[in-house]
Amino acid sequence: MEWFESFKQIFEKCFIREDRYMLFVKGFEVTIRVSVIALILGVIIGFIIALCNLSKHKALRAVGKVYTDVIRGTPSVTQLMLIYFVVFASVHWPKWIIAGIAFGINSGGYVAEIFRAGILSIDRGQTEAGRSLGLNSYQTMTKIILPQALKNIFPTLCNEFIVLIKETAIVGYVGLMDIQKAGDFIKSATYTPFAPLIATAIIYYVLIKLLTIALGRIEKAMRKSDIR
Amino acid sequence: MIEVKNLRKHFGDNEVLRGISEHISKGEVVAVIGPSGSGKSTFLRCLNQLEETTEGEIYVDGELINSKKADINAIRQKMGMVFQHFNLFPHLTVKENITLAPLTLKKMNKDEADKKANELLERVGLADKAEVYPSSLSGGQKQRVAIARALAMNPEIMLFDEPTSALDPEMVGEVLDVIKSLAESGMTMVIVTHEMGFAREAADRVLFMDRGVILEQGTPQEVFGNPQDERTRLFLSKVL
């Protein structure tokens, strides 16, 4: 039972002593807050940029192209730090909001391409059928194209959400204590790398597992019109 | 009802319609026949502006429709269209397919639209399919739903773009029957078709198109019985 004793010791040192588990609880909250803002903003920006990319107008297409190009061409850590320390340097909002915005701007670039592919995947005949009935282009988009496109891109969009949540593990760079940073902090405070880092991994894993299960249920509900 | 003056359409350097002038009266059933690539479908799609015209004028009820000022959405509400590949909305049930346009455009309230949908489904013989999704229908059933969907807006004109070309042979009849009964009800219709028997039987007038122009036209008896142009004769000898 020697290993059990040493496990107990390590566990006590890393998680119980000085209420260190609270670091993970708080960190979890930070990760969730940043992710939720980023996710919502990413979908909004992504949709707008996708419409720009699909627009008839050259100027709008140029805006969309530059946006996706810059976002995909630079590291997210660099973007995060630029937005935090430069763009929002004089804005005194809570850190997690600014970080959420930074990740949202980043995610938008990827979501835009997902939306674009989704909209293009819908047969031209669907647009023509809608327009031939007298619907305008906005009504055709919202009633006919988007519902179908969303169903098609849903799995890819979920994948982007998962990548995004894990991507937020770099918020430590701007001084936020998220799950990753909490593990890192405990590691440094206790000189014990194994337990806190494994705990970090497990927390992320469980979080994403639960999300995957929830999204899987939604997807199944969306597929009801496919049943023959 | 429809007046077309010197209609031209280019796709890049490719001149698909090379000057078409035509008058279609109220209640007339016009069949458009001709070889592939003759511009039949393009002509039809110009009539509701799914294709932009390069040159010429199209009037519907005296209103110029191919100008920037025309309210094309309002004009399209008067012209139903049925496509070769049905183009039903797969994410909506049969009934929702039919009620989408009347409800979105606020032409009817929910009860009126539902009632209308049931009537139309009855008319095309699919009253029992209101709540199913299009993926569970056969080709012939899909096309009949598509016809019902186009009729839901109470159009004055119906355009058919090869409505039976994508169907298995045994399903062609059921769709043609619906179109025929519609023709008998006095609807103004333009039908692009490869079904010569149907054109002969249901149409008041037949237009033969080749290489972007209307080469010959007349009653079915005239065009099928006594074709004047050499190319019409050649085409008919191949398809009849």
Tab-separated table of C-alpha atoms in Angstrom:
chain	number	residue	atom	x	y	z
A	1	MET	CA	0.000	0.000	0.000
A	2	GLU	CA	3.041	2.202	-0.315
A	3	TRP	CA	1.965	3.651	-3.667
A	4	PHE	CA	-1.439	4.479	-2.278
A	5	GLU	CA	0.144	6.414	0.586
A	6	SER	CA	2.321	8.396	-1.804
A	7	PHE	CA	-0.649	9.029	-4.120
A	8	LYS	CA	-2.598	10.347	-1.144
A	9	GLN	CA	0.263	12.616	-0.219
A	10	ILE	CA	0.632	14.030	-3.688
A	11	PHE	CA	-3.118	14.469	-4.032
A	12	GLU	CA	-3.285	16.287	-0.707
A	13	LYS	CA	-0.378	18.538	-1.625
A	14	CYS	CA	-1.609	19.436	-5.096
A	15	PHE	CA	-5.346	19.776	-4.650
A	16	ILE	CA	-6.329	20.011	-0.952
A	17	ARG	CA	-3.606	22.039	0.699
A	18	GLU	CA	-4.295	25.770	0.562
A	19	ASP	CA	-7.567	24.906	-1.239
A	20	ARG	CA	-5.676	24.476	-4.473
A	21	TYR	CA	-8.607	22.682	-6.113
A	22	MET	CA	-10.332	26.070	-6.078
A	23	LEU	CA	-7.804	27.211	-8.680
A	24	PHE	CA	-9.235	24.607	-11.026
A	25	VAL	CA	-12.805	25.577	-10.177
A	26	LYS	CA	-12.082	29.232	-10.881
A	27	GLY	CA	-10.035	28.299	-13.934
A	28	PHE	CA	-12.896	26.200	-15.261
A	29	GLU	CA	-15.182	29.196	-14.936
A	30	VAL	CA	-12.716	31.400	-16.828
A	31	THR	CA	-12.355	28.848	-19.632
A	32	ILE	CA	-16.130	28.606	-19.960
A	33	ARG	CA	-16.667	32.370	-19.964
A	34	VAL	CA	-13.963	33.015	-22.551
A	35	SER	CA	-15.178	30.117	-24.709
A	36	VAL	CA	-18.836	31.141	-24.673
A	37	ILE	CA	-18.061	34.721	-25.732
A	38	ALA	CA	-15.642	33.486	-28.385
A	39	LEU	CA	-18.085	30.922	-29.685
A	40	ILE	CA	-20.988	33.348	-30.071
A	41	LEU	CA	-18.838	36.084	-31.538
A	42	GLY	CA	-17.070	33.604	-33.818
A	43	VAL	CA	-20.351	32.421	-35.310
A	44	ILE	CA	-21.578	35.989	-35.852
A	45	ILE	CA	-18.323	37.183	-37.412
A	46	GLY	CA	-17.972	33.966	-39.384
A	47	PHE	CA	-21.422	34.332	-40.887
A	48	ILE	CA	-20.848	37.967	-41.854
A	49	ILE	CA	-17.440	37.229	-43.376
A	50	ALA	CA	-18.900	34.243	-45.266
A	51	LEU	CA	-21.566	36.499	-46.763
A	52	CYS	CA	-18.821	38.969	-47.717
A	53	ASN	CA	-16.888	36.187	-49.420
A	54	LEU	CA	-19.989	35.132	-51.357
A	55	SER	CA	-21.029	38.675	-52.226
A	56	LYS	CA	-21.432	40.082	-55.715
A	57	HIS	CA	-19.564	43.200	-54.634
A	58	LYS	CA	-15.838	43.217	-55.162
A	59	ALA	CA	-15.098	45.413	-52.140
A	60	LEU	CA	-16.940	43.091	-49.747
A	61	ARG	CA	-15.185	40.055	-51.204
A	62	ALA	CA	-11.864	41.834	-50.657
A	63	VAL	CA	-12.757	42.489	-46.988
A	64	GLY	CA	-13.651	38.831	-46.477
A	65	LYS	CA	-10.520	37.598	-48.185
A	66	VAL	CA	-8.168	39.826	-46.197
A	67	TYR	CA	-9.883	38.849	-42.939
A	68	THR	CA	-9.605	35.087	-43.412
A	69	ASP	CA	-6.138	35.509	-44.832
A	70	VAL	CA	-4.780	37.442	-41.844
A	71	ILE	CA	-6.516	35.263	-39.249
A	72	ARG	CA	-5.279	32.032	-40.786
A	73	GLY	CA	-1.836	33.401	-41.546
A	74	THR	CA	-0.863	34.467	-38.011
A	75	PRO	CA	-0.573	32.474	-34.758
A	76	SER	CA	-3.497	32.800	-32.373
A	77	VAL	CA	-1.172	33.667	-29.485
A	78	THR	CA	0.094	36.641	-31.484
A	79	GLN	CA	-3.466	37.703	-32.277
A	80	LEU	CA	-4.492	37.357	-28.646
A	81	MET	CA	-1.571	39.443	-27.409
A	82	LEU	CA	-2.017	42.074	-30.125
A	83	ILE	CA	-5.693	42.482	-29.320
A	84	TYR	CA	-5.130	42.446	-25.569
A	85	PHE	CA	-2.045	44.640	-25.273
A	86	VAL	CA	-2.504	46.895	-28.303
A	87	VAL	CA	-6.082	47.154	-29.555
A	88	PHE	CA	-7.765	47.043	-26.136
A	89	ALA	CA	-4.808	48.482	-24.222
A	90	SER	CA	-6.766	51.511	-23.024
A	91	VAL	CA	-10.082	49.735	-22.535
A	92	HIS	CA	-10.741	48.678	-18.969
A	93	TRP	CA	-13.069	45.763	-19.467
A	94	PRO	CA	-12.677	42.521	-17.531
A	95	LYS	CA	-9.839	40.458	-18.939
A	96	TRP	CA	-12.036	37.501	-19.825
A	97	ILE	CA	-14.263	39.635	-22.041
A	98	ILE	CA	-11.323	40.990	-24.015
A	99	ALA	CA	-9.842	37.514	-24.307
A	100	GLY	CA	-13.231	36.196	-25.456
A	101	ILE	CA	-13.377	38.871	-28.121
A	102	ALA	CA	-9.859	37.999	-29.288
A	103	PHE	CA	-10.711	34.304	-29.620
A	104	GLY	CA	-14.015	35.189	-31.295
A	105	ILE	CA	-12.209	37.256	-33.905
A	106	ASN	CA	-9.859	34.342	-34.472
A	107	SER	CA	-12.587	31.711	-34.635
A	108	GLY	CA	-14.625	33.887	-37.025
A	109	GLY	CA	-11.980	33.449	-39.688
A	110	TYR	CA	-12.361	29.675	-39.600
A	111	VAL	CA	-16.119	29.640	-39.105
A	112	ALA	CA	-16.429	31.913	-42.167
A	113	GLU	CA	-14.923	29.218	-44.374
A	114	ILE	CA	-17.193	26.586	-42.838
A	115	PHE	CA	-20.280	28.714	-43.523
A	116	ARG	CA	-19.105	29.509	-47.037
A	117	ALA	CA	-18.630	25.844	-47.860
A	118	GLY	CA	-22.015	25.036	-46.299
A	119	ILE	CA	-23.895	27.646	-48.299
A	120	LEU	CA	-22.136	26.595	-51.510
A	121	SER	CA	-23.001	22.955	-50.840
A	122	ILE	CA	-26.714	23.696	-51.329
A	123	ASP	CA	-27.843	23.088	-54.888
A	124	ARG	CA	-28.555	26.179	-57.019
A	125	GLY	CA	-31.965	24.725	-57.720
A	126	GLN	CA	-32.977	25.441	-54.121
A	127	THR	CA	-32.289	29.145	-54.568
A	128	GLU	CA	-34.056	29.130	-57.916
A	129	ALA	CA	-37.095	27.376	-56.470
A	130	GLY	CA	-37.303	29.947	-53.673
A	131	ARG	CA	-36.853	32.916	-55.966
A	132	SER	CA	-39.331	31.522	-58.513
A	133	LEU	CA	-41.990	31.545	-55.792
A	134	GLY	CA	-41.422	35.251	-55.315
A	135	LEU	CA	-39.258	35.144	-52.178
A	136	ASN	CA	-36.518	37.769	-52.091
A	137	SER	CA	-32.891	36.811	-51.628
A	138	TYR	CA	-32.981	37.385	-47.849
A	139	GLN	CA	-36.072	35.209	-47.394
A	140	THR	CA	-34.559	32.533	-49.626
A	141	MET	CA	-31.364	32.581	-47.561
A	142	THR	CA	-33.039	32.402	-44.148
A	143	LYS	CA	-35.898	30.025	-44.959
A	144	ILE	CA	-34.332	27.687	-47.496
A	145	ILE	CA	-30.548	27.845	-47.773
A	146	LEU	CA	-29.405	28.410	-44.189
A	147	PRO	CA	-31.489	25.696	-42.505
A	148	GLN	CA	-30.057	23.148	-44.923
A	149	ALA	CA	-26.534	24.546	-44.829
A	150	LEU	CA	-26.504	24.578	-41.011
A	151	LYS	CA	-27.468	20.937	-40.925
A	152	ASN	CA	-24.677	20.056	-43.343
A	153	ILE	CA	-21.979	22.035	-41.550
A	154	PHE	CA	-23.043	21.176	-38.014
A	155	PRO	CA	-20.436	18.443	-37.443
A	156	THR	CA	-17.664	20.655	-38.833
A	157	LEU	CA	-18.884	23.552	-36.728
A	158	CYS	CA	-18.806	21.336	-33.622
A	159	ASN	CA	-15.251	20.433	-34.443
A	160	GLU	CA	-14.381	24.122	-34.621
A	161	PHE	CA	-16.037	24.698	-31.214
A	162	ILE	CA	-13.910	21.947	-29.701
A	163	VAL	CA	-10.728	23.297	-31.226
A	164	LEU	CA	-11.698	26.748	-29.967
A	165	ILE	CA	-12.208	25.622	-26.371
A	166	LYS	CA	-8.816	23.948	-26.310
A	167	GLU	CA	-7.263	26.961	-28.030
A	168	THR	CA	-8.289	29.128	-25.063
A	169	ALA	CA	-5.628	27.318	-23.050
A	170	ILE	CA	-3.258	30.088	-24.152
A	171	VAL	CA	-5.089	32.845	-22.242
A	172	GLY	CA	-2.406	32.540	-19.590
A	173	TYR	CA	-0.330	34.730	-21.922
A	174	VAL	CA	-2.447	37.723	-21.007
A	175	GLY	CA	-2.594	36.905	-17.318
A	176	LEU	CA	-5.860	35.020	-17.056
A	177	MET	CA	-6.043	31.960	-14.806
A	178	ASP	CA	-7.911	29.352	-16.802
A	179	ILE	CA	-7.803	25.565	-16.404
A	180	GLN	CA	-4.401	25.264	-18.063
A	181	LYS	CA	-2.895	28.112	-16.086
A	182	ALA	CA	-4.291	26.681	-12.843
A	183	GLY	CA	-2.518	23.383	-13.475
A	184	ASP	CA	0.621	25.220	-14.386
A	185	PHE	CA	0.444	27.323	-11.233
A	186	ILE	CA	0.030	24.302	-8.966
A	187	LYS	CA	2.901	22.587	-10.747
A	188	SER	CA	5.208	25.503	-9.974
A	189	ALA	CA	3.972	25.951	-6.412
A	190	THR	CA	4.389	22.277	-5.465
A	191	TYR	CA	7.282	21.231	-7.748
A	192	THR	CA	5.053	18.320	-8.764
A	193	PRO	CA	4.351	18.284	-12.491
A	194	PHE	CA	2.508	15.001	-12.932
A	195	ALA	CA	-0.681	15.306	-10.898
A	196	PRO	CA	-1.700	18.880	-11.756
A	197	LEU	CA	-1.039	18.406	-15.467
A	198	ILE	CA	-2.948	15.126	-15.584
A	199	ALA	CA	-5.785	16.836	-13.726
A	200	THR	CA	-5.718	19.620	-16.333
A	201	ALA	CA	-5.959	17.073	-19.130
A	202	ILE	CA	-8.811	15.213	-17.456
A	203	ILE	CA	-10.827	18.392	-16.884
A	204	TYR	CA	-10.498	19.422	-20.538
A	205	TYR	CA	-11.281	15.899	-21.678
A	206	VAL	CA	-14.453	15.614	-19.607
A	207	LEU	CA	-15.601	19.091	-20.614
A	208	ILE	CA	-15.229	18.276	-24.296
A	209	LYS	CA	-16.700	14.822	-23.911
A	210	LEU	CA	-19.858	16.282	-22.383
A	211	LEU	CA	-20.044	18.899	-25.109
A	212	THR	CA	-19.633	16.243	-27.810
A	213	ILE	CA	-22.469	14.192	-26.348
A	214	ALA	CA	-24.758	17.238	-26.174
A	215	LEU	CA	-23.946	18.329	-29.727
A	216	GLY	CA	-24.419	14.759	-30.960
A	217	ARG	CA	-27.974	14.815	-29.616
A	218	ILE	CA	-28.700	18.100	-31.360
A	219	GLU	CA	-27.320	16.723	-34.610
A	220	LYS	CA	-29.525	13.678	-34.367
A	221	ALA	CA	-32.595	15.864	-33.904
A	222	MET	CA	-31.605	17.951	-36.917
A	223	ARG	CA	-31.397	14.861	-39.102
A	224	LYS	CA	-35.035	13.900	-38.731
A	225	SER	CA	-35.899	15.021	-42.273
A	226	ASP	CA	-33.332	12.574	-43.669
A	227	ILE	CA	-35.137	9.507	-42.392
A	228	ARG	CA	-36.636	7.665	-45.281
B	1	MET	CA	-50.435	38.162	-71.285
B	2	ILE	CA	-46.760	37.533	-72.093
B	3	GLU	CA	-45.153	39.612	-74.817
B	4	VAL	CA	-41.544	38.952	-75.811
B	5	LYS	CA	-39.757	41.336	-78.143
B	6	ASN	CA	-36.452	40.545	-79.803
B	7	LEU	CA	-35.097	38.625	-76.804
B	8	ARG	CA	-31.377	37.882	-76.859
B	9	LYS	CA	-29.259	36.080	-74.297
B	10	HIS	CA	-25.501	35.592	-74.273
B	11	PHE	CA	-23.464	33.408	-71.928
B	12	GLY	CA	-20.108	35.061	-72.516
B	13	ASP	CA	-19.421	34.649	-76.229
B	14	ASN	CA	-22.064	31.981	-76.552
B	15	GLU	CA	-25.268	33.379	-78.028
B	16	VAL	CA	-28.030	31.128	-76.708
B	17	LEU	CA	-31.076	33.137	-77.729
B	18	ARG	CA	-30.779	35.043	-80.972
B	19	GLY	CA	-33.800	37.261	-81.217
B	20	ILE	CA	-37.084	35.793	-80.052
B	21	SER	CA	-40.388	37.600	-80.413
B	22	GLU	CA	-43.505	35.873	-79.204
B	23	HIS	CA	-46.933	36.578	-77.843
B	24	ILE	CA	-48.659	34.242	-75.424
B	25	SER	CA	-52.331	34.931	-74.690
B	26	LYS	CA	-54.255	34.384	-71.504
B	27	GLY	CA	-55.352	30.783	-71.108
B	28	GLU	CA	-53.074	29.557	-73.852
B	29	VAL	CA	-51.067	26.359	-73.406
B	30	VAL	CA	-47.805	26.591	-75.304
B	31	ALA	CA	-45.417	23.677	-75.693
B	32	VAL	CA	-41.795	24.464	-76.576
B	33	ILE	CA	-39.956	21.649	-78.317
B	34	GLY	CA	-36.590	21.340	-80.012
B	35	PRO	CA	-33.219	19.616	-79.784
B	36	SER	CA	-30.924	19.879	-76.730
B	37	GLY	CA	-29.056	23.150	-76.615
B	38	SER	CA	-31.609	24.948	-78.750
B	39	GLY	CA	-32.282	27.473	-75.975
B	40	LYS	CA	-35.734	26.223	-74.902
B	41	SER	CA	-35.001	26.175	-71.186
B	42	THR	CA	-33.103	29.455	-71.319
B	43	PHE	CA	-36.101	31.051	-73.042
B	44	LEU	CA	-38.405	29.772	-70.319
B	45	ARG	CA	-36.070	30.902	-67.534
B	46	CYS	CA	-35.895	34.368	-69.048
B	47	LEU	CA	-39.667	34.643	-68.720
B	48	ASN	CA	-39.415	34.802	-64.923
B	49	GLN	CA	-35.953	36.322	-64.958
B	50	LEU	CA	-34.098	33.382	-63.430
B	51	GLU	CA	-31.822	34.239	-66.335
B	52	GLU	CA	-31.011	37.858	-66.969
B	53	THR	CA	-31.623	38.917	-70.542
B	54	THR	CA	-28.902	40.491	-72.620
B	55	GLU	CA	-31.201	42.367	-74.963
B	56	GLY	CA	-34.883	42.729	-75.745
B	57	GLU	CA	-38.036	43.239	-73.733
B	58	ILE	CA	-40.403	40.952	-71.858
B	59	TYR	CA	-43.826	42.216	-70.794
B	60	VAL	CA	-46.141	40.377	-68.441
B	61	ASP	CA	-49.620	41.881	-68.188
B	62	GLY	CA	-48.228	44.929	-69.941
B	63	GLU	CA	-45.471	45.414	-67.368
B	64	LEU	CA	-41.850	45.435	-68.512
B	65	ILE	CA	-40.212	42.826	-66.257
B	66	ASN	CA	-36.592	42.792	-67.393
B	67	SER	CA	-35.736	46.268	-66.201
B	68	LYS	CA	-33.997	47.334	-63.007
B	69	LYS	CA	-37.135	49.151	-61.892
B	70	ALA	CA	-39.448	46.135	-62.103
B	71	ASP	CA	-40.436	44.477	-58.817
B	72	ILE	CA	-39.365	41.044	-59.927
B	73	ASN	CA	-40.460	39.319	-56.710
B	74	ALA	CA	-44.024	40.557	-57.147
B	75	ILE	CA	-44.008	39.452	-60.791
B	76	ARG	CA	-42.684	36.002	-59.912
B	77	GLN	CA	-45.544	35.546	-57.461
B	78	LYS	CA	-47.827	35.579	-60.492
B	79	MET	CA	-45.718	32.983	-62.335
B	80	GLY	CA	-45.311	29.523	-60.881
B	81	MET	CA	-42.372	27.437	-62.051
B	82	VAL	CA	-41.823	23.694	-62.088
B	83	PHE	CA	-38.286	22.411	-62.554
B	84	GLN	CA	-36.825	19.331	-64.155
B	85	HIS	CA	-35.232	18.259	-60.870
B	86	PHE	CA	-38.244	19.194	-58.689
B	87	ASN	CA	-36.149	21.296	-56.296
B	88	LEU	CA	-38.367	20.512	-53.328
B	89	PHE	CA	-37.062	21.825	-50.026
B	90	PRO	CA	-35.717	18.690	-48.315
B	91	HIS	CA	-35.748	20.185	-44.809
B	92	LEU	CA	-39.491	20.831	-44.908
B	93	THR	CA	-42.451	18.468	-44.982
B	94	VAL	CA	-44.615	18.277	-48.076
B	95	LYS	CA	-47.163	20.622	-46.534
B	96	GLU	CA	-44.488	23.065	-45.380
B	97	ASN	CA	-43.043	23.063	-48.891
B	98	ILE	CA	-46.400	24.224	-50.178
B	99	THR	CA	-47.167	26.774	-47.458
B	100	LEU	CA	-43.693	28.328	-47.218
B	101	ALA	CA	-44.187	30.995	-49.869
B	102	PRO	CA	-47.778	32.023	-49.005
B	103	LEU	CA	-46.846	32.296	-45.315
B	104	THR	CA	-43.477	34.024	-45.787
B	105	LEU	CA	-44.981	36.522	-48.195
B	106	LYS	CA	-48.008	36.953	-45.924
B	107	LYS	CA	-50.461	36.096	-48.679
B	108	MET	CA	-52.375	33.810	-46.339
B	109	ASN	CA	-52.572	33.103	-42.633
B	110	LYS	CA	-51.677	29.686	-41.242
B	111	ASP	CA	-55.203	28.258	-41.491
B	112	GLU	CA	-55.772	29.489	-45.038
B	113	ALA	CA	-52.383	28.190	-46.162
B	114	ASP	CA	-53.003	24.776	-44.588
B	115	LYS	CA	-56.407	24.577	-46.197
B	116	LYS	CA	-54.958	25.568	-49.553
B	117	ALA	CA	-52.178	22.985	-49.202
B	118	ASN	CA	-54.685	20.240	-48.448
B	119	GLU	CA	-56.812	21.222	-51.432
B	120	LEU	CA	-53.798	21.225	-53.744
B	121	LEU	CA	-52.546	17.891	-52.428
B	122	GLU	CA	-55.994	16.478	-52.993
B	123	ARG	CA	-55.884	17.820	-56.528
B	124	VAL	CA	-52.534	16.182	-57.333
B	125	GLY	CA	-53.600	12.977	-55.615
B	126	LEU	CA	-51.251	13.129	-52.619
B	127	ALA	CA	-53.577	14.057	-49.767
B	128	ASP	CA	-52.027	11.368	-47.555
B	129	LYS	CA	-48.473	12.710	-47.929
B	130	ALA	CA	-48.900	16.119	-46.258
B	131	GLU	CA	-46.728	15.349	-43.227
B	132	VAL	CA	-43.889	13.364	-44.811
B	133	TYR	CA	-40.535	14.701	-45.965
B	134	PRO	CA	-39.695	14.812	-49.689
B	135	SER	CA	-36.970	12.170	-49.309
B	136	SER	CA	-39.648	9.516	-48.811
B	137	LEU	CA	-41.447	10.312	-52.096
B	138	SER	CA	-40.957	8.839	-55.555
B	139	GLY	CA	-39.911	11.084	-58.438
B	140	GLY	CA	-43.426	11.351	-59.789
B	141	GLN	CA	-44.794	12.222	-56.364
B	142	LYS	CA	-42.067	14.850	-55.862
B	143	GLN	CA	-42.955	16.520	-59.113
B	144	ARG	CA	-46.634	16.568	-58.243
B	145	VAL	CA	-45.793	18.209	-54.915
B	146	ALA	CA	-43.656	20.725	-56.817
B	147	ILE	CA	-46.646	21.555	-58.997
B	148	ALA	CA	-48.825	21.982	-55.906
B	149	ARG	CA	-46.159	24.219	-54.371
B	150	ALA	CA	-46.118	26.464	-57.443
B	151	LEU	CA	-49.923	26.626	-57.459
B	152	ALA	CA	-50.091	27.689	-53.806
B	153	MET	CA	-49.364	31.287	-54.743
B	154	ASN	CA	-52.409	31.289	-57.071
B	155	PRO	CA	-50.286	32.153	-60.108
B	156	GLU	CA	-51.769	33.346	-63.376
B	157	ILE	CA	-49.054	31.681	-65.411
B	158	MET	CA	-47.277	28.361	-64.979
B	159	LEU	CA	-43.861	27.635	-66.456
B	160	PHE	CA	-42.726	24.022	-66.791
B	161	ASP	CA	-39.074	23.276	-67.495
B	162	GLU	CA	-38.931	19.699	-68.776
B	163	PRO	CA	-41.135	18.477	-65.924
B	164	THR	CA	-40.882	14.788	-66.815
B	165	SER	CA	-37.295	14.506	-68.064
B	166	ALA	CA	-35.883	13.334	-64.737
B	167	LEU	CA	-38.604	10.768	-64.100
B	168	ASP	CA	-38.614	7.014	-64.507
B	169	PRO	CA	-40.816	6.123	-67.490
B	170	GLU	CA	-43.589	4.616	-65.401
B	171	MET	CA	-44.007	7.878	-63.489
B	172	VAL	CA	-44.263	10.218	-66.449
B	173	GLY	CA	-47.970	9.552	-66.905
B	174	GLU	CA	-49.089	10.616	-63.432
B	175	VAL	CA	-47.296	13.971	-63.768
B	176	LEU	CA	-48.565	14.626	-67.277
B	177	ASP	CA	-52.108	13.909	-66.106
B	178	VAL	CA	-51.822	16.635	-63.480
B	179	ILE	CA	-50.409	19.097	-66.015
B	180	LYS	CA	-53.134	18.195	-68.488
B	181	SER	CA	-55.931	18.791	-65.995
B	182	LEU	CA	-54.317	22.114	-65.165
B	183	ALA	CA	-54.296	23.009	-68.850
B	184	GLU	CA	-57.968	22.165	-69.099
B	185	SER	CA	-58.724	24.460	-66.162
B	186	GLY	CA	-57.707	27.446	-68.293
B	187	MET	CA	-54.293	28.189	-66.776
B	188	THR	CA	-51.829	30.030	-69.025
B	189	MET	CA	-48.898	27.660	-69.415
B	190	VAL	CA	-45.546	27.444	-71.139
B	191	ILE	CA	-44.130	23.933	-71.155
B	192	VAL	CA	-40.676	22.966	-72.343
B	193	THR	CA	-40.942	19.270	-73.055
B	194	HIS	CA	-39.537	16.259	-74.840
B	195	GLU	CA	-42.886	14.446	-74.611
B	196	MET	CA	-44.147	14.878	-78.160
B	197	GLY	CA	-47.320	12.922	-77.557
B	198	PHE	CA	-48.141	15.177	-74.651
B	199	ALA	CA	-47.365	18.345	-76.627
B	200	ARG	CA	-49.612	17.178	-79.415
B	201	GLU	CA	-52.443	16.344	-77.065
B	202	ALA	CA	-52.367	19.132	-74.475
B	203	ALA	CA	-50.941	22.189	-76.221
B	204	ASP	CA	-52.876	24.861	-78.065
B	205	ARG	CA	-49.722	25.879	-79.837
B	206	VAL	CA	-46.301	24.353	-80.382
B	207	LEU	CA	-43.066	26.320	-80.773
B	208	PHE	CA	-40.136	24.552	-82.392
B	209	MET	CA	-36.840	26.079	-81.318
B	210	ASP	CA	-33.436	25.469	-82.848
B	211	ARG	CA	-30.135	27.297	-82.342
B	212	GLY	CA	-31.651	30.126	-80.341
B	213	VAL	CA	-34.592	31.062	-82.554
B	214	ILE	CA	-38.193	29.934	-82.932
B	215	LEU	CA	-37.952	28.209	-86.280
B	216	GLU	CA	-41.522	27.180	-86.640
B	217	GLN	CA	-44.775	27.433	-84.751
B	218	GLY	CA	-48.398	26.565	-85.086
B	219	THR	CA	-51.081	24.277	-83.786
B	220	PRO	CA	-49.933	20.763	-82.927
B	221	GLN	CA	-51.628	19.526	-86.100
B	222	GLU	CA	-49.633	21.959	-88.206
B	223	VAL	CA	-46.239	21.438	-86.575
B	224	PHE	CA	-46.452	17.666	-86.145
B	225	GLY	CA	-48.628	16.914	-89.167
B	226	ASN	CA	-47.107	19.165	-91.751
B	227	PRO	CA	-43.768	20.642	-90.660
B	228	GLN	CA	-42.548	23.333	-93.046
B	229	ASP	CA	-38.884	23.642	-92.133
B	230	GLU	CA	-36.308	21.016	-93.014
B	231	ARG	CA	-34.817	21.035	-89.505
B	232	THR	CA	-38.218	20.600	-87.877
B	233	ARG	CA	-38.824	17.576	-90.098
B	234	LEU	CA	-35.419	16.157	-89.231
B	235	PHE	CA	-35.995	16.650	-85.495
B	236	LEU	CA	-39.472	15.152	-85.563
B	237	SER	CA	-38.325	12.178	-87.605
B	238	LYS	CA	-35.822	11.395	-84.826
B	239	VAL	CA	-38.138	11.779	-81.847
B	240	LEU	CA	-41.475	10.505	-83.128
